[in-house]
């Protein structure tokens, strides 16, 4: 019986999937623009999606392949959750509520959707699975739910096989699928061109590269169709589950998940090709991040997958203003959130990234062991940045300029040989170098109304970090730190694990939860890309999980990079992009030949276009002092908002946004463009009618250019009112920033 | 150049290794019986060993194969530490000291050896490695040492390639090499018969089986040569290093480390065969336990391997009285050891093992999640053993009979689905079931001079255990527990790791160290086999790491089992064997058809022959009450000693030992035999001359037999003195116990 059904599928899939049967259920978004269709076809769940009549997702299968467990236990179900299903029950309901984030782009967030849940039974296995869809005006989310049941208690995921059949050869902004890094430059190609571009797209220079397929890409994946639809695939609420990648089936696909050679992680067993039929070309198939054994997940019912999200609109601005990802996450689980606050900060950081000073204190030893070193007697290398004098200089700068905190990296022992050495006991997170007086510096900072911002580089030795975490948080409480930047550079220890696996995603959440108990905010670098968990755990105030400003010191990023990130990386939550580089040619003050492809006005714009409640002023104090009139904008700009209006947007081209500062009537506007420049036309129709605003415009000078003249800017002041129009020219690689202070 | 050298080795090894060159260094044991020979031959280190002129180890290579790291970093050395060596320096010294263990078989331990260290240079790599030998009268220890040096900072071990070339086809008592279990029945075969016996030797019924080779065996490996030598290979001080197995090269060996199919761990990458020549047949080659990626170790200099030990004597008793393993460990690292004490205990345990009651509290749910259950409202299954009434019964029994502690298993929530479900968050180690009043029970016990003994079953979810460890230890301190039995049943989480890997060995030590901070003694079940670490960390008072009494409820163990363990498992440290089963036919009081192959007198003997500072009276109180006159011996027997004399011994046949109770003039004697019975002849030449002793002899009755008449014993009292001879007949599967109270 089963064999016959499989045979049918081998010959018929293309025919069968060209259209859905008449019996399919249709679910419409509140405004009717989106239509979701769901049915079970030959025992397999199939969905599709249209927007204003245009195909967004063509009929696509849903299901999970299960792995066999070595324990031949009845308790482990090993039959795939792929076929043999019947629809047992269907429910539909409408939800419309509004909630207030602890911090965010808007004061209120409306959560309005039509929910459809199909309970599927798999009679041969006596099992049930629910597929739940939520259809919003700007997209859909759906997930698999596994109720607790006698015949489905535990299962192991070989692969999730969620399909997203694209309706055309879209333009796509993509990163190579990789289990360990997401710091690549974004590629812009047609879907059909992904394979040819892959080899050059991989960030081979990164210490952690683990690509898995010549057509594997990451989410959030932004696309644009020839009929003008903006389509974005990502996920929401990835909790105790592996991060999803997408593997494109193209004309050359012979099998899914064919491991790339070369720079891939030699320790990872190559995923075995799926036994299931390969879907039609131009279909993405989910591909989860494996554990050290190649397995994708260990599940216990009741449980559910993260939400798989497909956002769509014919207006690119809707991609940026969407709250679909946040809405699909659970409400805040922290009762008292009074200690969570938006933060502007500077830090002892950029000069180390650039290579002018060092995180480590000594060069005396070929390697170190923490329990073997008498730090008071070692020879300093003279380049250690996190020293008392320098930190005090930064504290003074922060205090003078109204910055809330000062990040100090390299304060704790262990940096001598911290990365990629497979050292488990690499840091203890509590022992300062001899020239960093932790007590004095915190007291000094507090006396000036500033806090220090803690840094925990784990070197991806997660077991070591968890062993020291409680003591490290206690130290933070003792000295008055209320935020920590965590780091996960290098290969995961325990060996074989990956940055985006189920266990690592659990680890990141564990740290967030432990930090919350100590009233500590977390800004996690090199961790998994966010999926809106900051709604549930708003002490997760930021993260990296993409190519940040540091790459400006590692060869630079393209000028359009920051016009892509809000469409992709920022969908899941704010990024600690660490903007604000004013002296873009690093050779001006260091031996580093790298340079940032941005103008000063463009850098100011990032404080608006790259939304985050945590914003750094990343350059050196002396550089800001050189351009103090421009720095005024960074002093002024808010980083928490009552309202946000995306005024102009096109992926990789330009973004213009206006935001109303929290609890005030002041607005700030930022515009950022790519290497081609842009004329922003900003109609001030969001201001209060009848009110006047003191307007300061920080714009690129006429001859400004990210390469030849990045420091040329103009500052113009005038009074404006509702309905006025600002036309501001952005230079190649430039941008602008505007403050509008209500009079 | 290298290719030529390799070619030479391919054709010449058998010739070259038949004898060592005249230039080899010879090192003799203090009494001259053992001669160690070392040289570097064709660039490869080679050693051999004789005892009274008999070959023990024929010329055998030493070295390590290194793995390539995916990071092409100069810092990672990837050239093997196998050949290209020259002897740069040699040192010899004699050590003779005596130390006192915190607890042990004797009050004083003499550490007397001749040490020889060869510093080897590898000129092409500019590296150095030291091989250090310690030659004792009863064996040798040697290890590799890697000083910190510019060209050897970090390295990854593909395989340690220490050879032990046997001089003949010895009789061997062996366990199948296995990364995850050591609970098999011991096999007794010639070396040449290992391969044929392997398939049936594997404990396929165990939940964790990961065998790696048809000729792989575990240490401690006891052998006997045809010329009457007892030879034992094991290791000492296995710290932050993977546990060693031995892979025998036999006539059929085509390549080393060929994975067995079938029941092996499907998640473990098969070790790749070594590129190095296979040594001559009858040679054991070291085989380390891999991590999840198949790698054997991550090393940072300065560091060293554990000691590889070869004990030898022509008297089997020397195998049992040897302190070589302890001597090769570091001195005690705990400053105040006053809280560490020998312990006799009973416990709520056996009735669950037998299947009459349960660890879990409810059968209501197909599976549970700790954060989802309201324990106060669930339906009890009525079989939960760790309830207030029963625990009080055990406390009363302990108090009445002078037992120090009461172990209670199943006291904490999570037992409903605890094993092999890949559940990370399986226990929290602090939440009692509703019918276990932790405060009341501890207070009740303390009021009677008894302590409760904590139980932490980790279910091998080590990350979960480490996350809860501090809180769990604090709970113990709060309620006055001073000892914990830990458990590692099932597959290791994180998945892919193994019970005896470098990371797991580090975990066990971490737990011991954290426990020591809280003044908690540790008794670790299913953990790695011990290598004498209890000298350094004497709060490690016991362990399982072998087939314990529980197997008497799982089909039983052979009668000779306990006559082998002291030669093998106990070499590394005491075992929590949990002896004392008086009602051996379990069907007498349960539905379990299994039965213990031992007589009551034999059970009493185990308190002497299976040395441990931690001794359980494992049977039910009512069973002891039935045989209260025999139980008198368990009440009386000490478990810490000023002196021990092994009087008779032959592996798998019989062991007779006399021990002098700590701080007294009382002696206790135990004799245990195999299925054939034994006539013990005990000359009391160790008693104080001129002193009289009240002697109580617990012996098998004439017609006693482990199968047909296990409960037939006699108790005889008489007065004895120095020089008297006791002749005591041990029944098949029987034994005897004697107490000698100084008058």
Coordinates of C-alpha atoms in Angstrom, one line a residue, chain B residues 81-457:
Chain B
X81 CA 54.5 12.6 17.3
X82 CA 55.4 9.2 16.1
X83 CA 58.8 9.3 14.5
X84 CA 61.8 11.4 13.6
X85 CA 62.9 11.5 17.2
X86 CA 66.4 11.7 18.7
X87 CA 67.2 11.3 22.4
X88 CA 68.3 14.7 23.5
X89 CA 68.6 14.1 27.3
X90 CA 68.1 11.3 29.8
X91 CA 67.7 11.6 33.5
X92 CA 67.4 8.9 36.2
X93 CA 66.5 9.4 39.9
X94 CA 65.3 7.3 42.8
X95 CA 62.2 8.2 44.9
X96 CA 61.3 6.6 48.2
X97 CA 58.6 8.1 50.3
X98 CA 55.7 7.1 52.4
X99 CA 52.3 8.8 52.5
X100 CA 49.1 8.3 54.4
X101 CA 45.8 8.1 52.5
X102 CA 42.7 9.8 53.9
X103 CA 41.1 6.3 53.8
X104 CA 42.4 3.1 52.4
X105 CA 43.5 -0.5 52.8
X106 CA 46.6 0.4 54.7
X107 CA 47.7 3.3 57.0
X108 CA 50.8 4.0 55.1
X109 CA 51.7 3.6 51.5
X110 CA 55.2 3.4 50.3
X111 CA 56.1 5.0 47.0
X112 CA 59.4 3.6 45.9
X113 CA 60.5 3.7 42.3
X114 CA 63.4 4.4 39.9
X115 CA 62.5 7.2 37.5
X116 CA 63.9 7.5 34.0
X117 CA 62.9 10.3 31.7
X118 CA 64.0 10.6 28.1
X119 CA 63.7 14.0 26.5
X120 CA 63.1 13.4 22.8
X121 CA 63.6 16.0 20.2
X122 CA 62.0 15.9 16.8
X123 CA 64.4 18.1 14.8
X124 CA 62.4 18.6 11.7
X125 CA 59.5 20.0 13.7
X126 CA 61.6 21.7 16.4
X127 CA 59.6 20.0 19.0
X128 CA 60.3 18.1 22.2
X129 CA 58.5 15.4 24.0
X130 CA 59.4 13.6 27.3
X131 CA 58.7 10.0 28.0
X132 CA 58.9 9.4 31.7
X133 CA 59.1 5.9 33.2
X134 CA 58.7 5.0 36.9
X135 CA 59.9 1.5 37.6
X136 CA 58.5 -0.1 40.8
X137 CA 59.0 -3.5 42.2
X138 CA 55.5 -4.5 41.1
X139 CA 55.3 -2.8 37.7
X140 CA 56.0 0.3 35.7
X141 CA 54.2 3.5 34.8
X142 CA 55.1 5.7 31.9
X143 CA 53.6 8.7 30.3
X144 CA 54.1 11.3 27.5
X145 CA 54.9 14.8 28.6
X146 CA 54.7 17.8 26.3
X147 CA 56.5 20.9 27.7
X148 CA 55.3 24.3 26.7
X149 CA 57.3 25.3 23.6
X150 CA 57.1 27.6 20.7
X151 CA 56.3 24.9 18.1
X152 CA 54.0 22.8 20.2
X153 CA 51.2 24.8 21.9
X154 CA 48.0 23.0 20.9
X155 CA 47.5 19.7 19.2
X156 CA 44.6 17.4 18.5
X157 CA 45.0 13.7 19.1
X158 CA 43.9 11.4 16.3
X159 CA 45.0 8.4 18.3
X160 CA 47.5 7.5 20.9
X161 CA 49.7 4.7 19.6
X162 CA 51.2 3.2 22.7
X163 CA 52.0 -0.5 22.1
X164 CA 52.2 -3.3 24.6
X165 CA 53.7 -6.3 22.8
X166 CA 52.8 -9.4 24.7
X167 CA 55.3 -12.2 25.0
X168 CA 52.8 -15.0 24.5
X169 CA 49.2 -16.0 24.0
X170 CA 48.2 -15.2 27.6
X171 CA 45.1 -16.1 29.4
X172 CA 43.2 -12.8 29.8
X173 CA 40.2 -11.6 31.8
X174 CA 38.7 -8.9 29.6
X175 CA 35.7 -6.7 28.9
X176 CA 34.9 -5.7 25.3
X177 CA 36.2 -2.3 24.5
X178 CA 33.2 0.0 24.6
X179 CA 32.9 3.8 24.7
X180 CA 29.9 3.8 26.9
X181 CA 29.6 0.7 29.1
X182 CA 31.8 -1.4 31.3
X183 CA 29.1 -3.5 32.8
X184 CA 29.7 -6.6 30.9
X185 CA 30.5 -10.0 32.3
X186 CA 34.3 -10.6 32.2
X187 CA 35.5 -13.0 29.5
X188 CA 38.2 -15.4 30.2
X189 CA 40.0 -16.5 27.1
X190 CA 43.5 -16.7 25.5
X191 CA 44.4 -13.5 23.7
X192 CA 44.1 -15.3 20.4
X193 CA 40.5 -16.1 21.3
X194 CA 39.3 -12.6 21.9
X195 CA 38.1 -12.0 18.3
X196 CA 36.0 -15.2 18.3
X197 CA 34.4 -14.4 21.6
X198 CA 33.7 -10.7 21.0
X199 CA 30.2 -10.9 19.6
X200 CA 28.9 -12.8 22.6
X201 CA 30.9 -10.7 25.0
X202 CA 29.2 -7.5 24.2
X203 CA 26.5 -6.5 26.6
X204 CA 23.9 -5.9 23.9
X205 CA 21.1 -5.5 26.4
X206 CA 22.8 -2.5 27.9
X207 CA 21.3 0.8 26.9
X208 CA 24.7 2.2 26.0
X209 CA 26.8 0.0 23.8
X210 CA 29.5 1.5 21.6
X211 CA 32.1 -1.2 20.7
X212 CA 34.7 -0.2 18.2
X213 CA 36.8 -3.2 17.3
X214 CA 36.5 -7.0 17.2
X215 CA 39.6 -7.2 19.3
X216 CA 39.2 -4.1 21.5
X217 CA 39.2 -4.6 25.3
X218 CA 39.1 -2.4 28.3
X219 CA 41.6 -1.8 31.0
X220 CA 42.4 -2.8 33.7
X221 CA 43.2 -5.9 31.8
X222 CA 44.4 -8.9 33.9
X223 CA 46.4 -11.6 32.2
X224 CA 48.4 -14.7 33.2
X225 CA 51.2 -16.1 31.1
X226 CA 52.0 -19.7 30.7
X227 CA 55.2 -19.1 32.6
X228 CA 53.2 -18.0 35.6
X229 CA 53.4 -14.2 35.4
X230 CA 50.4 -12.1 36.4
X231 CA 50.4 -9.1 34.1
X232 CA 48.0 -6.2 34.4
X233 CA 47.7 -3.2 32.0
X234 CA 45.8 -0.1 33.1
X235 CA 46.3 3.6 33.5
X236 CA 46.7 6.1 36.3
X237 CA 45.7 9.7 36.7
X238 CA 43.5 10.0 33.7
X239 CA 42.9 13.8 33.9
X240 CA 41.4 15.8 31.1
X241 CA 42.2 13.0 28.7
X242 CA 40.2 10.2 27.1
X243 CA 40.0 6.8 28.7
X244 CA 42.2 4.3 27.1
X245 CA 41.2 1.0 25.6
X246 CA 43.5 -1.7 24.1
X247 CA 43.1 -3.0 20.6
X248 CA 44.8 -6.4 20.1
X249 CA 46.6 -7.0 16.9
X250 CA 46.0 -10.7 16.1
X251 CA 46.6 -12.9 13.1
X252 CA 43.5 -11.6 11.4
X253 CA 44.0 -7.9 11.9
X254 CA 44.0 -6.0 8.6
X255 CA 43.6 -2.6 10.1
X256 CA 43.3 -1.1 13.5
X257 CA 39.9 0.3 14.8
X258 CA 37.5 -1.4 12.5
X259 CA 34.1 -0.6 13.8
X260 CA 31.8 -3.4 14.6
X261 CA 28.4 -3.1 13.1
X262 CA 25.1 -3.9 14.7
X263 CA 24.7 -2.5 18.2
X264 CA 27.4 0.0 18.0
X265 CA 26.6 3.7 18.4
X266 CA 25.2 4.7 15.1
X267 CA 26.1 8.3 15.7
X268 CA 29.8 7.8 16.1
X269 CA 31.9 8.3 13.1
X270 CA 33.9 5.2 12.5
X271 CA 37.5 5.8 13.5
X272 CA 39.7 5.9 10.4
X273 CA 42.3 3.2 10.2
X274 CA 45.7 4.5 11.1
X275 CA 48.3 5.1 8.4
X276 CA 51.0 3.7 10.5
X277 CA 52.2 0.1 10.1
X278 CA 50.3 -2.5 12.1
X279 CA 52.5 -4.0 14.8
X280 CA 53.2 -7.7 15.2
X281 CA 50.4 -10.0 16.3
X282 CA 49.9 -10.3 20.1
X283 CA 50.5 -6.5 20.5
X284 CA 48.0 -4.3 22.2
X285 CA 47.7 -0.8 20.8
X286 CA 46.1 2.0 22.8
X287 CA 42.7 3.2 21.5
X288 CA 41.2 6.3 23.2
X289 CA 37.6 7.1 23.6
X290 CA 36.5 9.7 20.9
X291 CA 34.4 12.8 21.2
X292 CA 31.3 13.3 19.1
X293 CA 33.5 14.0 16.0
X294 CA 35.7 11.0 16.4
X295 CA 38.6 13.0 17.7
X296 CA 40.5 11.6 20.7
X297 CA 41.8 14.7 22.5
X298 CA 42.4 18.5 22.4
X299 CA 45.7 19.3 24.1
X300 CA 47.5 22.4 25.2
X301 CA 51.0 22.4 26.4
X302 CA 52.3 22.1 29.0
X303 CA 50.5 18.8 29.5
X304 CA 50.9 15.1 29.8
X305 CA 49.0 11.9 29.2
X306 CA 47.8 9.7 32.0
X307 CA 50.3 7.1 33.2
X308 CA 50.2 3.8 31.3
X309 CA 50.7 1.1 33.8
X310 CA 52.0 -2.5 33.5
X311 CA 51.9 -4.4 36.8
X312 CA 53.6 -7.8 37.0
X313 CA 54.4 -10.5 39.5
X314 CA 54.7 -14.2 39.8
X315 CA 52.4 -14.0 42.8
X316 CA 48.8 -13.1 42.1
X317 CA 48.4 -11.6 45.6
X318 CA 50.8 -8.8 44.5
X319 CA 48.2 -7.7 41.9
X320 CA 45.8 -7.0 44.7
X321 CA 48.1 -5.4 47.2
X322 CA 49.8 -3.1 44.7
X323 CA 49.6 0.6 45.2
X324 CA 51.2 1.5 41.9
X325 CA 48.1 3.2 40.5
X326 CA 47.6 5.3 43.6
X327 CA 51.3 6.2 43.8
X328 CA 51.2 7.5 40.2
X329 CA 48.5 10.0 41.2
X330 CA 49.1 13.4 42.7
X331 CA 48.9 13.9 46.4
X332 CA 45.6 15.0 48.0
X333 CA 44.5 18.4 46.9
X334 CA 41.8 18.9 49.6
X335 CA 43.3 20.7 52.6
X336 CA 40.8 19.9 55.2
X337 CA 39.7 16.3 54.8
X338 CA 38.0 16.0 58.2
X339 CA 34.6 15.8 56.6
X340 CA 35.5 12.7 54.5
X341 CA 34.6 9.5 56.3
X342 CA 34.1 5.8 55.6
X343 CA 30.5 5.0 55.4
X344 CA 28.3 2.0 55.8
X345 CA 24.8 2.5 54.5
X346 CA 21.6 0.9 53.5
X347 CA 19.0 2.3 51.1
X348 CA 15.8 2.5 49.3
X349 CA 17.1 0.9 46.2
X350 CA 17.1 -2.9 45.9
X351 CA 13.3 -3.2 45.8
X352 CA 13.2 -0.8 42.8
X353 CA 16.1 -2.6 41.0
X354 CA 14.2 -5.9 41.5
X355 CA 11.1 -4.2 40.1
X356 CA 8.8 -4.4 43.2
X357 CA 8.5 -0.6 43.5
X358 CA 9.3 2.4 41.4
X359 CA 11.5 5.4 41.3
X360 CA 8.7 7.4 39.6
X361 CA 5.7 8.7 41.4
X362 CA 3.0 8.6 38.8
X363 CA 2.1 6.7 35.7
X364 CA -0.5 9.3 34.7
X365 CA 1.3 10.8 31.7
X366 CA 2.9 9.3 28.6
X367 CA 5.8 11.7 29.2
X368 CA 6.5 14.7 31.5
X369 CA 8.1 18.0 31.4
X370 CA 9.3 19.3 34.7
X371 CA 7.9 22.8 34.2
X372 CA 4.5 21.6 33.2
X373 CA 3.5 19.4 36.1
X374 CA 1.6 20.2 39.3
X375 CA 2.9 17.4 41.4
X376 CA 0.4 18.0 44.2
X377 CA -2.5 17.1 41.9
X378 CA -1.1 14.1 39.9
X379 CA -2.3 10.6 40.6
X380 CA 0.3 8.5 42.5
X381 CA 1.0 5.1 41.1
X382 CA 1.1 3.6 44.6
X383 CA 4.4 2.0 43.9
X384 CA 6.7 4.9 44.7
X385 CA 9.4 3.7 47.1
X386 CA 10.9 6.9 48.3
X387 CA 8.0 7.8 50.5
X388 CA 8.1 9.1 54.0
X389 CA 7.0 5.9 55.7
X390 CA 9.5 3.7 53.9
X391 CA 12.4 6.1 54.3
X392 CA 11.7 6.3 58.0
X393 CA 11.7 2.5 58.2
X394 CA 15.2 2.5 56.6
X395 CA 16.4 5.2 58.9
X396 CA 15.2 3.2 61.9
X397 CA 16.9 0.1 60.6
X398 CA 20.2 2.0 60.0
X399 CA 20.1 3.6 63.4
X400 CA 19.4 0.3 65.1
X401 CA 22.3 -1.4 63.3
X402 CA 24.9 1.2 63.3
X403 CA 24.8 2.0 59.7
X404 CA 25.9 5.6 59.0
X405 CA 23.6 6.6 56.1
X406 CA 20.5 5.8 54.1
X407 CA 20.5 6.2 50.4
X408 CA 17.2 7.2 48.9
X409 CA 16.7 6.9 45.1
X410 CA 13.7 8.3 43.4
X411 CA 13.2 11.1 45.8
X412 CA 13.2 13.9 43.2
X413 CA 10.8 14.6 40.3
X414 CA 11.6 13.5 36.8
X415 CA 11.7 9.7 37.0
X416 CA 8.6 9.2 34.9
X417 CA 10.6 9.2 31.7
X418 CA 14.2 9.7 32.7
X419 CA 16.3 7.5 30.5
X420 CA 17.4 7.5 26.8
X421 CA 14.7 9.9 25.6
X422 CA 17.3 12.6 24.7
X423 CA 15.6 14.8 27.3
X424 CA 18.0 17.5 28.3
X425 CA 16.0 18.9 31.2
X426 CA 15.3 15.6 32.8
X427 CA 15.9 16.4 36.5
X428 CA 16.3 19.5 38.6
X429 CA 17.9 17.7 41.6
X430 CA 16.1 19.9 44.1
X431 CA 12.4 19.2 43.9
X432 CA 11.2 16.2 46.0
X433 CA 8.1 14.2 45.1
X434 CA 5.1 15.1 47.2
X435 CA 5.5 12.1 49.4
X436 CA 9.1 12.7 50.3
X437 CA 9.3 15.4 53.0
X438 CA 13.0 16.3 52.7
X439 CA 13.1 18.5 55.7
X440 CA 11.3 16.1 58.0
X441 CA 13.2 13.1 56.9
X442 CA 16.6 14.6 57.3
X443 CA 15.7 15.9 60.7
X444 CA 14.3 12.5 61.7
X445 CA 17.5 10.8 60.5
X446 CA 19.7 13.3 62.3
X447 CA 17.8 12.8 65.5
X448 CA 18.8 9.2 65.3
X449 CA 22.4 9.8 64.4
X450 CA 21.9 8.8 60.8
X451 CA 22.4 10.9 57.6
X452 CA 20.5 10.6 54.3
X453 CA 22.7 9.9 51.3
X454 CA 21.7 12.0 48.3
X455 CA 21.1 10.6 44.8
X456 CA 21.6 12.5 41.6
X457 CA 20.8 10.5 38.6

